[in-house]
PDB file of C-alpha atoms and ligand atoms in Angstrom:
ATOM      1  CA  MET K   1      60.199 -61.282  29.230  1.00 71.00           C
ATOM      2  CA  SER K   2      56.761 -59.843  29.964  1.00 90.00           C
ATOM      3  CA  GLU K   3      58.358 -56.586  31.172  1.00 93.00           C
ATOM      4  CA  ARG K   4      60.199 -56.361  27.868  1.00 94.00           C
ATOM      5  CA  VAL K   5      56.979 -57.047  25.992  1.00 96.00           C
ATOM      6  CA  LYS K   6      55.318 -54.177  27.848  1.00 95.00           C
ATOM      7  CA  GLU K   7      58.241 -51.938  26.970  1.00 95.00           C
ATOM      8  CA  ILE K   8      58.633 -52.898  23.338  1.00 97.00           C
ATOM      9  CA  VAL K   9      55.235 -53.756  21.911  1.00 97.00           C
ATOM     10  CA  PRO K  10      53.475 -50.426  22.500  1.00 97.00           C
ATOM     11  CA  ASP K  11      56.416 -48.642  20.827  1.00 98.00           C
ATOM     12  CA  LEU K  12      56.313 -51.076  17.948  1.00 97.00           C
ATOM     13  CA  ILE K  13      52.603 -50.522  17.405  1.00 98.00           C
ATOM     14  CA  GLU K  14      53.031 -46.765  17.643  1.00 98.00           C
ATOM     15  CA  ALA K  15      55.883 -46.871  15.101  1.00 98.00           C
ATOM     16  CA  ILE K  16      53.683 -48.782  12.673  1.00 97.00           C
ATOM     17  CA  ARG K  17      50.790 -46.386  13.265  1.00 98.00           C
ATOM     18  CA  ASN K  18      53.063 -43.470  12.464  1.00 98.00           C
ATOM     19  CA  VAL K  19      53.945 -45.038   9.121  1.00 98.00           C
ATOM     20  CA  LEU K  20      50.260 -45.564   8.357  1.00 98.00           C
ATOM     21  CA  ARG K  21      49.579 -41.919   9.224  1.00 98.00           C
ATOM     22  CA  LYS K  22      52.552 -40.589   7.305  1.00 98.00           C
ATOM     23  CA  HIS K  23      51.441 -42.338   4.111  1.00 98.00           C
ATOM     24  CA  LYS K  24      47.712 -41.946   4.721  1.00 98.00           C
ATOM     25  CA  VAL K  25      47.192 -45.643   4.159  1.00 98.00           C
ATOM     26  CA  THR K  26      43.699 -46.435   2.866  1.00 98.00           C
ATOM     27  CA  PHE K  27      41.364 -49.226   3.839  1.00 98.00           C
ATOM     28  CA  ASP K  28      42.103 -51.023   0.553  1.00 98.00           C
ATOM     29  CA  GLU K  29      45.834 -50.780   1.138  1.00 98.00           C
ATOM     30  CA  TYR K  30      45.389 -52.001   4.684  1.00 97.00           C
ATOM     31  CA  ARG K  31      43.462 -55.014   3.387  1.00 97.00           C
ATOM     32  CA  ALA K  32      46.120 -55.676   0.733  1.00 97.00           C
ATOM     33  CA  GLY K  33      48.791 -55.743   3.424  1.00 96.00           C
ATOM     34  CA  PHE K  34      46.634 -58.074   5.420  1.00 94.00           C
ATOM     35  CA  GLY K  35      46.265 -60.377   2.400  1.00 97.00           C
ATOM     36  CA  TYR K  36      50.025 -60.343   1.953  1.00 97.00           C
ATOM     37  CA  MET K  37      50.569 -61.475   5.550  1.00 97.00           C
ATOM     38  CA  ILE K  38      48.136 -64.350   4.998  1.00 98.00           C
ATOM     39  CA  GLU K  39      50.071 -65.391   1.892  1.00 97.00           C
ATOM     40  CA  VAL K  40      53.287 -65.374   3.918  1.00 97.00           C
ATOM     41  CA  GLN K  41      51.667 -67.545   6.532  1.00 97.00           C
ATOM     42  CA  GLU K  42      50.243 -69.988   3.986  1.00 97.00           C
ATOM     43  CA  ALA K  43      53.588 -70.304   2.218  1.00 95.00           C
ATOM     44  CA  LYS K  44      55.190 -70.971   5.646  1.00 93.00           C
ATOM     45  CA  GLU K  45      57.562 -68.079   4.960  1.00 95.00           C
ATOM     46  CA  ILE K  46      57.210 -66.197   8.233  1.00 96.00           C
ATOM     47  CA  PRO K  47      60.766 -67.141   9.321  1.00 94.00           C
ATOM     48  CA  LEU K  48      62.148 -66.334   5.885  1.00 95.00           C
ATOM     49  CA  LEU K  49      60.430 -62.956   5.643  1.00 96.00           C
ATOM     50  CA  LEU K  50      61.403 -61.874   9.151  1.00 96.00           C
ATOM     51  CA  ASP K  51      65.006 -62.982   8.789  1.00 95.00           C
ATOM     52  CA  ALA K  52      65.357 -61.406   5.357  1.00 95.00           C
ATOM     53  CA  LEU K  53      64.085 -58.049   6.625  1.00 96.00           C
ATOM     54  CA  LEU K  54      65.036 -57.784  10.280  1.00 96.00           C
ATOM     55  CA  ASN K  55      67.654 -60.301  11.385  1.00 95.00           C
ATOM     56  CA  SER K  56      70.515 -58.043  10.284  1.00 95.00           C
ATOM     57  CA  THR K  57      69.294 -55.332  12.657  1.00 95.00           C
ATOM     58  CA  ILE K  58      69.270 -57.711  15.616  1.00 95.00           C
ATOM     59  CA  VAL K  59      72.839 -58.648  14.684  1.00 95.00           C
ATOM     60  CA  GLU K  60      73.824 -54.986  14.507  1.00 94.00           C
ATOM     61  CA  ILE K  61      72.465 -54.455  18.024  1.00 95.00           C
ATOM     62  CA  GLU K  62      74.197 -57.557  19.337  1.00 93.00           C
ATOM     63  CA  ASN K  63      77.519 -56.561  17.813  1.00 94.00           C
ATOM     64  CA  GLU K  64      77.483 -53.282  19.727  1.00 94.00           C
ATOM     65  CA  THR K  65      78.234 -55.318  22.846  1.00 93.00           C
ATOM     66  CA  ARG K  66      80.476 -57.974  21.349  1.00 94.00           C
ATOM     67  CA  GLY K  67      84.172 -58.539  21.790  1.00 94.00           C
ATOM     68  CA  GLY K  68      85.988 -61.083  19.678  1.00 96.00           C
ATOM     69  CA  THR K  69      84.466 -62.214  16.395  1.00 96.00           C
ATOM     70  CA  ARG K  70      81.329 -60.310  15.435  1.00 95.00           C
ATOM     71  CA  ALA K  71      78.071 -62.170  14.898  1.00 96.00           C
ATOM     72  CA  ASP K  72      76.094 -62.548  11.670  1.00 96.00           C
ATOM     73  CA  ILE K  73      72.501 -63.502  10.967  1.00 95.00           C
ATOM     74  CA  GLN K  74      71.204 -66.948  11.826  1.00 95.00           C
ATOM     75  CA  GLY K  75      68.767 -67.231   8.953  1.00 94.00           C
ATOM     76  CA  PRO K  76      65.654 -69.360   8.899  1.00 94.00           C
ATOM     77  CA  TYR K  77      67.115 -72.798   8.206  1.00 94.00           C
ATOM     78  CA  TYR K  78      68.834 -73.916  11.370  1.00 94.00           C
ATOM     79  CA  LEU K  79      67.326 -77.168  12.656  1.00 92.00           C
ATOM     80  CA  ASP K  80      67.746 -77.468  16.368  1.00 77.00           C
ATOM     81  CA  GLU K  81      66.654 -81.013  17.081  1.00 65.00           C
ATOM     82  CA  ASN K  82      68.655 -84.165  16.559  1.00 68.00           C
ATOM     83  CA  TYR K  83      71.561 -82.282  15.156  1.00 74.00           C
ATOM     84  CA  PRO K  84      73.722 -84.853  13.374  1.00 73.00           C
ATOM     85  CA  SER K  85      76.849 -85.388  15.424  1.00 76.00           C
ATOM     86  CA  VAL K  86      79.917 -85.793  13.261  1.00 75.00           C
ATOM     87  CA  THR K  87      83.634 -85.720  13.665  1.00 75.00           C
ATOM     88  CA  ASP K  88      85.169 -84.963  10.313  1.00 91.00           C
ATOM     89  CA  ALA K  89      82.680 -85.064   7.419  1.00 95.00           C
ATOM     90  CA  LEU K  90      79.255 -83.605   6.718  1.00 95.00           C
ATOM     91  CA  ALA K  91      77.052 -86.126   4.892  1.00 95.00           C
ATOM     92  CA  VAL K  92      77.053 -85.466   1.145  1.00 96.00           C
ATOM     93  CA  ARG K  93      73.970 -86.154  -0.954  1.00 96.00           C
ATOM     94  CA  PRO K  94      74.867 -88.959  -3.405  1.00 96.00           C
ATOM     95  CA  GLU K  95      73.932 -86.894  -6.481  1.00 95.00           C
ATOM     96  CA  ASP K  96      76.398 -84.188  -5.395  1.00 96.00           C
ATOM     97  CA  ALA K  97      79.387 -86.543  -5.601  1.00 94.00           C
ATOM     98  CA  ASP K  98      80.874 -84.569  -8.517  1.00 95.00           C
ATOM     99  CA  ALA K  99      80.481 -81.130  -6.910  1.00 96.00           C
ATOM    100  CA  GLU K 100      83.574 -79.332  -5.643  1.00 96.00           C
ATOM    101  CA  ASP K 101      85.038 -80.705  -2.426  1.00 97.00           C
ATOM    102  CA  MET K 102      85.413 -78.311   0.467  1.00 97.00           C
ATOM    103  CA  ILE K 103      87.207 -78.442   3.780  1.00 98.00           C
ATOM    104  CA  ILE K 104      85.893 -76.207   6.548  1.00 98.00           C
ATOM    105  CA  ARG K 105      88.427 -75.829   9.294  1.00 98.00           C
ATOM    106  CA  GLY K 106      89.744 -73.396  11.778  1.00 98.00           C
ATOM    107  CA  ARG K 107      90.579 -72.608  15.333  1.00 98.00           C
ATOM    108  CA  ILE K 108      88.732 -71.110  18.228  1.00 98.00           C
ATOM    109  CA  THR K 109      90.560 -68.911  20.682  1.00 98.00           C
ATOM    110  CA  ASP K 110      89.528 -66.679  23.554  1.00 97.00           C
ATOM    111  CA  LEU K 111      90.208 -62.974  23.890  1.00 96.00           C
ATOM    112  CA  THR K 112      93.680 -63.701  25.229  1.00 96.00           C
ATOM    113  CA  GLY K 113      94.590 -65.975  22.317  1.00 97.00           C
ATOM    114  CA  GLN K 114      94.299 -69.223  24.265  1.00 97.00           C
ATOM    115  CA  PRO K 115      92.671 -72.182  22.456  1.00 98.00           C
ATOM    116  CA  VAL K 116      89.064 -72.979  23.323  1.00 98.00           C
ATOM    117  CA  LEU K 117      88.790 -76.729  23.489  1.00 97.00           C
ATOM    118  CA  GLY K 118      85.609 -78.788  23.559  1.00 96.00           C
ATOM    119  CA  ALA K 119      83.530 -76.050  21.920  1.00 96.00           C
ATOM    120  CA  THR K 120      80.710 -77.375  19.740  1.00 94.00           C
ATOM    121  CA  ILE K 121      80.136 -75.862  16.338  1.00 95.00           C
ATOM    122  CA  ASP K 122      76.872 -76.565  14.538  1.00 95.00           C
ATOM    123  CA  ILE K 123      77.530 -76.113  10.829  1.00 96.00           C
ATOM    124  CA  TRP K 124      74.870 -75.924   8.136  1.00 96.00           C
ATOM    125  CA  HIS K 125      74.863 -74.876   4.500  1.00 96.00           C
ATOM    126  CA  SER K 126      72.951 -75.436   1.291  1.00 96.00           C
ATOM    127  CA  THR K 127      73.449 -78.150  -1.301  1.00 95.00           C
ATOM    128  CA  PRO K 128      75.670 -77.237  -4.264  1.00 93.00           C
ATOM    129  CA  ASP K 129      72.448 -76.233  -6.026  1.00 90.00           C
ATOM    130  CA  GLY K 130      71.220 -73.934  -3.282  1.00 91.00           C
ATOM    131  CA  LEU K 131      68.707 -75.976  -1.276  1.00 92.00           C
ATOM    132  CA  TYR K 132      68.635 -76.650   2.466  1.00 94.00           C
ATOM    133  CA  SER K 133      68.176 -80.193   3.720  1.00 94.00           C
ATOM    134  CA  GLY K 134      65.232 -80.693   6.051  1.00 92.00           C
ATOM    135  CA  ILE K 135      63.570 -77.638   4.458  1.00 91.00           C
ATOM    136  CA  HIS K 136      63.440 -77.880   0.674  1.00 89.00           C
ATOM    137  CA  ASP K 137      62.437 -80.689  -1.695  1.00 89.00           C
ATOM    138  CA  ASN K 138      62.323 -83.376   1.009  1.00 92.00           C
ATOM    139  CA  ILE K 139      66.112 -83.551   1.154  1.00 94.00           C
ATOM    140  CA  ASP K 140      67.034 -85.666   4.169  1.00 94.00           C
ATOM    141  CA  ARG K 141      68.102 -83.442   7.035  1.00 92.00           C
ATOM    142  CA  LYS K 142      71.235 -85.482   7.583  1.00 92.00           C
ATOM    143  CA  TYR K 143      72.930 -83.796   4.607  1.00 95.00           C
ATOM    144  CA  TYR K 144      75.142 -80.710   4.941  1.00 96.00           C
ATOM    145  CA  ARG K 145      74.515 -80.345   8.637  1.00 95.00           C
ATOM    146  CA  GLY K 146      76.627 -81.452  11.530  1.00 94.00           C
ATOM    147  CA  ARG K 147      78.239 -80.694  14.826  1.00 94.00           C
ATOM    148  CA  VAL K 148      81.980 -80.646  15.322  1.00 94.00           C
ATOM    149  CA  VAL K 149      83.921 -80.319  18.546  1.00 95.00           C
ATOM    150  CA  THR K 150      87.217 -78.462  18.899  1.00 97.00           C
ATOM    151  CA  ASP K 151      90.311 -80.413  19.958  1.00 96.00           C
ATOM    152  CA  SER K 152      92.795 -79.563  22.696  1.00 97.00           C
ATOM    153  CA  ASP K 153      94.345 -76.882  20.475  1.00 98.00           C
ATOM    154  CA  GLY K 154      90.931 -75.350  19.713  1.00 98.00           C
ATOM    155  CA  ARG K 155      90.936 -76.729  16.162  1.00 98.00           C
ATOM    156  CA  TYR K 156      88.209 -78.320  14.082  1.00 97.00           C
ATOM    157  CA  SER K 157      88.050 -79.652  10.535  1.00 97.00           C
ATOM    158  CA  VAL K 158      85.218 -81.093   8.477  1.00 97.00           C
ATOM    159  CA  THR K 159      84.752 -81.964   4.783  1.00 97.00           C
ATOM    160  CA  SER K 160      81.726 -81.131   2.638  1.00 97.00           C
ATOM    161  CA  LYS K 161      80.813 -79.797  -0.806  1.00 97.00           C
ATOM    162  CA  THR K 162      81.034 -76.125  -1.820  1.00 96.00           C
ATOM    163  CA  PRO K 163      77.679 -74.297  -1.803  1.00 94.00           C
ATOM    164  CA  VAL K 164      76.718 -71.678  -4.394  1.00 86.00           C
ATOM    165  CA  ALA K 165      75.148 -68.234  -4.234  1.00 83.00           C
ATOM    166  CA  TYR K 166      71.740 -68.791  -2.779  1.00 78.00           C
ATOM    167  CA  GLN K 167      68.496 -67.400  -4.150  1.00 85.00           C
ATOM    168  CA  ILE K 168      65.850 -67.304  -1.484  1.00 84.00           C
ATOM    169  CA  PRO K 169      62.743 -69.068  -2.820  1.00 76.00           C
ATOM    170  CA  ASN K 170      61.622 -66.361  -5.222  1.00 76.00           C
ATOM    171  CA  GLN K 171      58.330 -67.957  -6.206  1.00 85.00           C
ATOM    172  CA  GLY K 172      56.839 -67.169  -2.809  1.00 93.00           C
ATOM    173  CA  PRO K 173      55.674 -63.937  -1.152  1.00 96.00           C
ATOM    174  CA  THR K 174      59.111 -63.053   0.286  1.00 96.00           C
ATOM    175  CA  GLY K 175      60.729 -63.224  -3.158  1.00 95.00           C
ATOM    176  CA  ALA K 176      57.804 -61.275  -4.633  1.00 95.00           C
ATOM    177  CA  LEU K 177      58.224 -58.510  -2.052  1.00 96.00           C
ATOM    178  CA  LEU K 178      61.946 -58.145  -2.734  1.00 95.00           C
ATOM    179  CA  GLU K 179      61.872 -58.484  -6.511  1.00 94.00           C
ATOM    180  CA  LYS K 180      58.471 -57.505  -7.814  1.00 94.00           C
ATOM    181  CA  TYR K 181      57.331 -54.899  -5.297  1.00 94.00           C
ATOM    182  CA  LEU K 182      60.626 -53.404  -4.095  1.00 96.00           C
ATOM    183  CA  GLY K 183      62.716 -53.899  -7.247  1.00 96.00           C
ATOM    184  CA  ARG K 184      65.537 -55.568  -5.324  1.00 95.00           C
ATOM    185  CA  HIS K 185      67.111 -58.956  -5.945  1.00 94.00           C
ATOM    186  CA  SER K 186      66.657 -62.042  -3.794  1.00 94.00           C
ATOM    187  CA  TRP K 187      70.186 -63.449  -3.686  1.00 93.00           C
ATOM    188  CA  ARG K 188      72.542 -64.124  -0.841  1.00 93.00           C
ATOM    189  CA  PRO K 189      76.249 -64.733  -1.421  1.00 94.00           C
ATOM    190  CA  ALA K 190      77.240 -68.382  -0.993  1.00 94.00           C
ATOM    191  CA  HIS K 191      77.700 -68.937   2.710  1.00 96.00           C
ATOM    192  CA  ILE K 192      78.239 -71.419   5.510  1.00 97.00           C
ATOM    193  CA  HIS K 193      76.411 -71.034   8.807  1.00 97.00           C
ATOM    194  CA  PHE K 194      77.981 -71.605  12.222  1.00 97.00           C
ATOM    195  CA  TRP K 195      76.635 -71.698  15.745  1.00 96.00           C
ATOM    196  CA  VAL K 196      79.506 -71.870  18.208  1.00 96.00           C
ATOM    197  CA  ARG K 197      78.874 -72.844  21.815  1.00 95.00           C
ATOM    198  CA  SER K 198      81.280 -73.290  24.652  1.00 96.00           C
ATOM    199  CA  GLU K 199      80.703 -73.356  28.368  1.00 93.00           C
ATOM    200  CA  ASP K 200      81.136 -69.974  30.037  1.00 91.00           C
ATOM    201  CA  ARG K 201      81.516 -68.225  26.692  1.00 96.00           C
ATOM    202  CA  ARG K 202      79.065 -66.134  24.805  1.00 96.00           C
ATOM    203  CA  ASP K 203      77.421 -68.101  21.972  1.00 95.00           C
ATOM    204  CA  LEU K 204      78.373 -66.958  18.510  1.00 97.00           C
ATOM    205  CA  ILE K 205      76.188 -67.305  15.453  1.00 96.00           C
ATOM    206  CA  ASN K 206      78.067 -66.540  12.307  1.00 96.00           C
ATOM    207  CA  GLN K 207      78.520 -67.081   8.587  1.00 97.00           C
ATOM    208  CA  ALA K 208      81.521 -67.438   6.315  1.00 97.00           C
ATOM    209  CA  TYR K 209      81.519 -66.196   2.720  1.00 96.00           C
ATOM    210  CA  PHE K 210      83.655 -66.964  -0.343  1.00 95.00           C
ATOM    211  CA  GLU K 211      85.967 -64.158  -1.459  1.00 94.00           C
ATOM    212  CA  GLY K 212      85.164 -63.015  -4.982  1.00 91.00           C
ATOM    213  CA  GLY K 213      81.840 -64.863  -4.944  1.00 91.00           C
ATOM    214  CA  ASP K 214      78.664 -63.457  -6.474  1.00 92.00           C
ATOM    215  CA  TYR K 215      76.689 -61.128  -4.194  1.00 93.00           C
ATOM    216  CA  VAL K 216      79.431 -60.825  -1.575  1.00 93.00           C
ATOM    217  CA  GLY K 217      78.715 -57.358  -0.164  1.00 91.00           C
ATOM    218  CA  ASP K 218      75.334 -57.225  -1.935  1.00 93.00           C
ATOM    219  CA  ASP K 219      73.233 -59.532   0.204  1.00 94.00           C
ATOM    220  CA  CYS K 220      69.436 -59.425  -0.099  1.00 94.00           C
ATOM    221  CA  CYS K 221      69.324 -59.947   3.662  1.00 94.00           C
ATOM    222  CA  GLU K 222      71.415 -56.789   4.094  1.00 91.00           C
ATOM    223  CA  THR K 223      74.136 -58.271   6.209  1.00 89.00           C
ATOM    224  CA  ASP K 224      77.273 -56.219   6.027  1.00 78.00           C
ATOM    225  CA  HIS K 225      79.146 -58.065   8.707  1.00 74.00           C
ATOM    226  CA  LEU K 226      81.519 -59.613   6.254  1.00 77.00           C
ATOM    227  CA  GLU K 227      84.277 -60.286   8.714  1.00 85.00           C
ATOM    228  CA  LEU K 228      84.532 -63.865   7.547  1.00 94.00           C
ATOM    229  CA  VAL K 229      85.128 -63.580   3.798  1.00 95.00           C
ATOM    230  CA  VAL K 230      87.537 -66.404   3.190  1.00 96.00           C
ATOM    231  CA  PRO K 231      90.252 -66.071   0.519  1.00 96.00           C
ATOM    232  CA  LYS K 232      90.160 -68.508  -2.375  1.00 95.00           C
ATOM    233  CA  VAL K 233      92.531 -71.246  -1.285  1.00 96.00           C
ATOM    234  CA  TYR K 234      92.684 -74.766  -2.677  1.00 96.00           C
ATOM    235  CA  GLU K 235      94.482 -77.779  -1.307  1.00 96.00           C
ATOM    236  CA  ASN K 236      94.616 -80.928  -3.454  1.00 94.00           C
ATOM    237  CA  GLY K 237      91.655 -79.664  -5.487  1.00 94.00           C
ATOM    238  CA  LYS K 238      89.579 -78.938  -2.391  1.00 96.00           C
ATOM    239  CA  ARG K 239      88.340 -75.487  -1.516  1.00 97.00           C
ATOM    240  CA  VAL K 240      89.653 -74.669   1.931  1.00 97.00           C
ATOM    241  CA  MET K 241      87.452 -72.495   4.123  1.00 98.00           C
ATOM    242  CA  GLN K 242      89.661 -71.463   7.011  1.00 97.00           C
ATOM    243  CA  VAL K 243      87.259 -70.016   9.559  1.00 98.00           C
ATOM    244  CA  ASN K 244      88.582 -68.945  12.940  1.00 98.00           C
ATOM    245  CA  PHE K 245      86.532 -67.603  15.798  1.00 98.00           C
ATOM    246  CA  VAL K 246      87.410 -65.565  18.857  1.00 98.00           C
ATOM    247  CA  LEU K 247      84.977 -66.076  21.735  1.00 98.00           C
ATOM    248  CA  GLU K 248      84.417 -63.708  24.589  1.00 96.00           C
ATOM    249  CA  PRO K 249      83.400 -64.792  28.090  1.00 95.00           C
ATOM    250  CA  ALA K 250      79.699 -65.272  28.758  1.00 91.00           C
ATOM    251  CA  TYR K 251      79.769 -62.629  31.508  1.00 72.00           C
ATOM    252  CA  ALA K 252      80.329 -59.982  28.856  1.00 57.00           C
ATOM    253  CA  ILE K 253      76.558 -60.069  28.308  1.00 57.00           C
ATOM    254  CA  ALA K 254      75.680 -59.628  31.970  1.00 50.00           C
ATOM    255  CA  ALA K 255      78.264 -56.852  32.312  1.00 47.00           C
ATOM    256  CA  GLU K 256      76.454 -54.520  29.909  1.00 47.00           C
TER     257      GLU K 256
HETATM  258  C1  MBD R 301      69.243 -68.275   3.907  1.00 68.92           C
HETATM  259  O1  MBD R 301      69.953 -69.364   3.576  1.00 68.92           O
HETATM  260  C2  MBD R 301      69.749 -67.489   4.851  1.00 68.92           C
HETATM  261  O2  MBD R 301      70.911 -67.841   5.390  1.00 68.92           O
HETATM  262  C3  MBD R 301      69.068 -66.349   5.234  1.00 68.92           C
HETATM  263  C4  MBD R 301      69.650 -65.460   6.247  1.00 68.92           C
HETATM  264  C5  MBD R 301      67.886 -66.012   4.660  1.00 68.92           C
HETATM  265  C6  MBD R 301      67.368 -66.815   3.698  1.00 68.92           C
HETATM  266  C7  MBD R 301      68.029 -67.941   3.322  1.00 68.92           C
HETATM  267 FE1   FE R 302      71.639 -69.717   4.654  1.00 68.92          FE
END
């Protein structure tokens, strides 16, 4: 890592310096930028700001070397400890009982079309009113998060409640940058996050979107890797999100 730091950081600093030079940034402007960074820190929005602005570029770079299903951004709200282990249902917050039911299911195969069994898939998404458990409003982290494992045919299936288009907290500095200072919006299309892991295969972080949903293709986080836009299908009143993944071998990374 330290070799990479020596390679990357001087270039990064020089790139920033060139922007400062190009725009002849003044001392007052420099201090204003400084103040903005402190606001971001105080609002605990460093992960949100970085992921909103830069995660899509990391994904773009990663996808240059990917076979199988392309990756999408991770976003700031994955919780990596004590991930609730579930078989067939994500925990639903009691007050969301009347929200639309959703089934997330699919199949994982390898590049040759063979099923990938025993893969774990960490799934996380917002409440039906656009909040993340463990992050916002003291919602217990057990809700809308869970790990499923694929069966011998590579299949998984889990029930939950349909999330909505998600507005990143727009009262904070990240929302202010997008909306007030840059004149953009701060919405993401409704989405479900996935982190797929299987021994000897390259990890895949991905998201599924809802066809026809608001902001699909107009994401404030500038993802345009909309490979997983799922058609509007209902089964017994439940929205079915059929999300399949194709995993490539782990050595594909080393082989670059
Ligand atoms: C999210 O829910 C998200 O997925 C990303 C990438 C950024 C902000 C909020
Ligand atoms: Fe998200």
